[in-house]
Amino acid sequence: MPRALTLAALLAASALLLPGPARAEPLTRIRIGATPGPHAQILEAVKPIAAKRGLDLQIIEFSDYVVPNEALSAGEIEANSFQNQPFLDNQKADRGYRITGVGLTVNFPLGIYSKRHKSFDAVPSGGTVAIQNDPTNGGRSLLLLQDKGVIKLAPGTGFKPTVADIVENPRKLRFIEVDAAQTPRALDDVDAAAVNTNYATPAGLKPSDALLKEEPKGPYLNMLAVREADKDKPWVKALVESYRTPETKAFVETTFGGAVLTSW
């Protein structure tokens, strides 16, 4: 065999033994539930950051506050991002979910809005106020009204007071309880309504226009939540680290202009 041909054959054979380009590891799919508006928007900003940490975030929007935990508990999603600790505690007590928070995210100061009045003082005696019908958010709204001197609640009601716990209501306000997602629509029919920021923003309500506004304090920071069985898995750490980044913080501050506050 000619020498040149022999050399060529050796080179071809050795090429077959050399490792090829390293294949990228497939991303770990993480289905994460969120309510529409800022929660989902923030996760869209987190998605490319998470991809660098090996996660393929698939964001699934839920229009209420109940289904995201049902879906998580049932294994239909791996995580969710929409709730605070008092809400989760209430859901676990009522439904037996084995769900836990794994990382704090953002705070949405609650506001009382109106289409009829320019200030809460203008709400007439006997006026109607819509609040959320779930214990955590409805109680949060009542606590806001107490903080502003509108009503007084019975001592010891904690973070989940109800309308039945109102002991002083000098203006004889009438409280109408509706689903949290429907509070913006209720503004057409009531004097004022308590609206969570993640529902206010998509409805075109500006937190700066709220007649009364919650101070950014207390236990109402939102969080990422997963099933208790998953809390120590590597993807959970990667998800939390992806969310709590300078890039995410800058996105929140630029996009929401103070209506959403980061926890880091």
PDB file of N, CA and C in Angstrom, residues 29-37 39-41 43-44 47 56-64 67-68 71-72 75-82:
ATOM      1  N   ARG A  29     -37.200  20.664  32.724  1.00  0.00           N
ATOM      2  CA  ARG A  29     -38.479  21.376  32.584  1.00  0.00           C
ATOM      3  C   ARG A  29     -39.094  21.637  33.959  1.00  0.00           C
ATOM      4  N   ILE A  30     -39.418  22.899  34.200  1.00  0.00           N
ATOM      5  CA  ILE A  30     -40.090  23.283  35.436  1.00  0.00           C
ATOM      6  C   ILE A  30     -41.353  24.055  35.062  1.00  0.00           C
ATOM      7  N   ARG A  31     -42.495  23.437  35.298  1.00  0.00           N
ATOM      8  CA  ARG A  31     -43.770  24.114  35.076  1.00  0.00           C
ATOM      9  C   ARG A  31     -44.082  24.930  36.323  1.00  0.00           C
ATOM     10  N   ILE A  32     -44.229  26.229  36.148  1.00  0.00           N
ATOM     11  CA  ILE A  32     -44.434  27.108  37.296  1.00  0.00           C
ATOM     12  C   ILE A  32     -45.703  27.931  37.107  1.00  0.00           C
ATOM     13  N   GLY A  33     -46.575  27.880  38.081  1.00  0.00           N
ATOM     14  CA  GLY A  33     -47.846  28.588  38.006  1.00  0.00           C
ATOM     15  C   GLY A  33     -47.733  30.003  38.548  1.00  0.00           C
ATOM     16  N   ALA A  34     -48.508  30.899  37.965  1.00  0.00           N
ATOM     17  CA  ALA A  34     -48.525  32.295  38.409  1.00  0.00           C
ATOM     18  C   ALA A  34     -49.859  32.914  38.041  1.00  0.00           C
ATOM     19  N   THR A  35     -50.233  33.953  38.764  1.00  0.00           N
ATOM     20  CA  THR A  35     -51.406  34.723  38.380  1.00  0.00           C
ATOM     21  C   THR A  35     -51.011  35.714  37.290  1.00  0.00           C
ATOM     22  N   PRO A  36     -51.964  36.131  36.447  1.00  0.00           N
ATOM     23  CA  PRO A  36     -51.643  37.064  35.374  1.00  0.00           C
ATOM     24  C   PRO A  36     -51.133  38.393  35.919  1.00  0.00           C
ATOM     25  N   GLY A  37     -50.423  39.128  35.089  1.00  0.00           N
ATOM     26  CA  GLY A  37     -49.912  40.424  35.516  1.00  0.00           C
ATOM     27  C   GLY A  37     -48.477  40.323  35.985  1.00  0.00           C
ATOM     28  N   HIS A  39     -46.752  38.938  38.436  1.00  0.00           N
ATOM     29  CA  HIS A  39     -46.117  37.655  38.763  1.00  0.00           C
ATOM     30  C   HIS A  39     -45.666  36.939  37.502  1.00  0.00           C
ATOM     31  N   ALA A  40     -46.549  36.839  36.518  1.00  0.00           N
ATOM     32  CA  ALA A  40     -46.196  36.157  35.273  1.00  0.00           C
ATOM     33  C   ALA A  40     -45.144  36.949  34.491  1.00  0.00           C
ATOM     34  N   GLN A  41     -45.253  38.275  34.483  1.00  0.00           N
ATOM     35  CA  GLN A  41     -44.280  39.107  33.774  1.00  0.00           C
ATOM     36  C   GLN A  41     -42.880  38.934  34.345  1.00  0.00           C
ATOM     37  N   LEU A  43     -41.705  36.359  35.925  1.00  0.00           N
ATOM     38  CA  LEU A  43     -41.200  35.029  35.566  1.00  0.00           C
ATOM     39  C   LEU A  43     -40.704  34.982  34.120  1.00  0.00           C
ATOM     40  N   GLU A  44     -41.345  35.744  33.231  1.00  0.00           N
ATOM     41  CA  GLU A  44     -40.853  35.809  31.847  1.00  0.00           C
ATOM     42  C   GLU A  44     -39.448  36.396  31.818  1.00  0.00           C
ATOM     43  N   LYS A  47     -37.012  33.720  33.072  1.00  0.00           N
ATOM     44  CA  LYS A  47     -36.866  32.532  32.220  1.00  0.00           C
ATOM     45  C   LYS A  47     -35.494  32.417  31.555  1.00  0.00           C
ATOM     46  N   ASP A  56     -35.709  24.952  32.179  1.00  0.00           N
ATOM     47  CA  ASP A  56     -36.643  25.400  31.144  1.00  0.00           C
ATOM     48  C   ASP A  56     -37.954  25.760  31.840  1.00  0.00           C
ATOM     49  N   LEU A  57     -38.125  27.039  32.150  1.00  0.00           N
ATOM     50  CA  LEU A  57     -39.329  27.475  32.839  1.00  0.00           C
ATOM     51  C   LEU A  57     -40.503  27.526  31.862  1.00  0.00           C
ATOM     52  N   GLN A  58     -41.553  26.824  32.203  1.00  0.00           N
ATOM     53  CA  GLN A  58     -42.797  26.877  31.431  1.00  0.00           C
ATOM     54  C   GLN A  58     -43.841  27.527  32.328  1.00  0.00           C
ATOM     55  N   ILE A  59     -44.195  28.758  31.992  1.00  0.00           N
ATOM     56  CA  ILE A  59     -45.047  29.571  32.855  1.00  0.00           C
ATOM     57  C   ILE A  59     -46.514  29.317  32.511  1.00  0.00           C
ATOM     58  N   ILE A  60     -47.276  28.941  33.510  1.00  0.00           N
ATOM     59  CA  ILE A  60     -48.694  28.631  33.339  1.00  0.00           C
ATOM     60  C   ILE A  60     -49.498  29.603  34.187  1.00  0.00           C
ATOM     61  N   GLU A  61     -50.383  30.345  33.549  1.00  0.00           N
ATOM     62  CA  GLU A  61     -51.149  31.361  34.270  1.00  0.00           C
ATOM     63  C   GLU A  61     -52.473  30.797  34.785  1.00  0.00           C
ATOM     64  N   PHE A  62     -52.792  31.170  36.011  1.00  0.00           N
ATOM     65  CA  PHE A  62     -54.057  30.806  36.644  1.00  0.00           C
ATOM     66  C   PHE A  62     -54.779  32.084  37.028  1.00  0.00           C
ATOM     67  N   SER A  63     -56.076  32.123  36.810  1.00  0.00           N
ATOM     68  CA  SER A  63     -56.820  33.366  36.991  1.00  0.00           C
ATOM     69  C   SER A  63     -57.340  33.575  38.404  1.00  0.00           C
ATOM     70  N   ASP A  64     -57.077  32.637  39.313  1.00  0.00           N
ATOM     71  CA  ASP A  64     -57.520  32.845  40.689  1.00  0.00           C
ATOM     72  C   ASP A  64     -56.434  32.400  41.658  1.00  0.00           C
ATOM     73  N   VAL A  67     -56.491  27.639  42.448  1.00  0.00           N
ATOM     74  CA  VAL A  67     -56.032  26.584  41.542  1.00  0.00           C
ATOM     75  C   VAL A  67     -54.505  26.394  41.549  1.00  0.00           C
ATOM     76  N   PRO A  68     -53.682  27.442  41.681  1.00  0.00           N
ATOM     77  CA  PRO A  68     -52.230  27.195  41.629  1.00  0.00           C
ATOM     78  C   PRO A  68     -51.732  26.222  42.684  1.00  0.00           C
ATOM     79  N   ALA A  71     -53.035  22.662  41.719  1.00  0.00           N
ATOM     80  CA  ALA A  71     -52.231  22.100  40.632  1.00  0.00           C
ATOM     81  C   ALA A  71     -50.861  21.654  41.135  1.00  0.00           C
ATOM     82  N   LEU A  72     -50.276  22.432  42.029  1.00  0.00           N
ATOM     83  CA  LEU A  72     -48.971  22.069  42.586  1.00  0.00           C
ATOM     84  C   LEU A  72     -49.079  20.805  43.418  1.00  0.00           C
ATOM     85  N   GLY A  75     -49.308  17.684  41.378  1.00  0.00           N
ATOM     86  CA  GLY A  75     -48.184  17.346  40.512  1.00  0.00           C
ATOM     87  C   GLY A  75     -48.347  17.819  39.083  1.00  0.00           C
ATOM     88  N   GLU A  76     -49.325  18.688  38.838  1.00  0.00           N
ATOM     89  CA  GLU A  76     -49.536  19.205  37.487  1.00  0.00           C
ATOM     90  C   GLU A  76     -48.532  20.304  37.154  1.00  0.00           C
ATOM     91  N   ILE A  77     -47.950  20.913  38.176  1.00  0.00           N
ATOM     92  CA  ILE A  77     -46.864  21.872  38.015  1.00  0.00           C
ATOM     93  C   ILE A  77     -45.825  21.567  39.089  1.00  0.00           C
ATOM     94  N   GLU A  78     -44.616  22.107  38.920  1.00  0.00           N
ATOM     95  CA  GLU A  78     -43.545  21.853  39.893  1.00  0.00           C
ATOM     96  C   GLU A  78     -43.389  22.953  40.923  1.00  0.00           C
ATOM     97  N   ALA A  79     -43.876  24.156  40.619  1.00  0.00           N
ATOM     98  CA  ALA A  79     -43.698  25.293  41.527  1.00  0.00           C
ATOM     99  C   ALA A  79     -44.778  26.320  41.228  1.00  0.00           C
ATOM    100  N   ASN A  80     -44.941  27.270  42.145  1.00  0.00           N
ATOM    101  CA  ASN A  80     -45.790  28.419  41.825  1.00  0.00           C
ATOM    102  C   ASN A  80     -45.232  29.682  42.449  1.00  0.00           C
ATOM    103  N   SER A  81     -45.700  30.806  41.946  1.00  0.00           N
ATOM    104  CA  SER A  81     -45.225  32.117  42.391  1.00  0.00           C
ATOM    105  C   SER A  81     -46.406  33.072  42.361  1.00  0.00           C
ATOM    106  N   PHE A  82     -47.078  33.217  43.522  1.00  0.00           N
ATOM    107  CA  PHE A  82     -48.246  34.101  43.549  1.00  0.00           C
ATOM    108  C   PHE A  82     -48.715  34.452  44.950  1.00  0.00           C
TER     109      PHE A  82
END
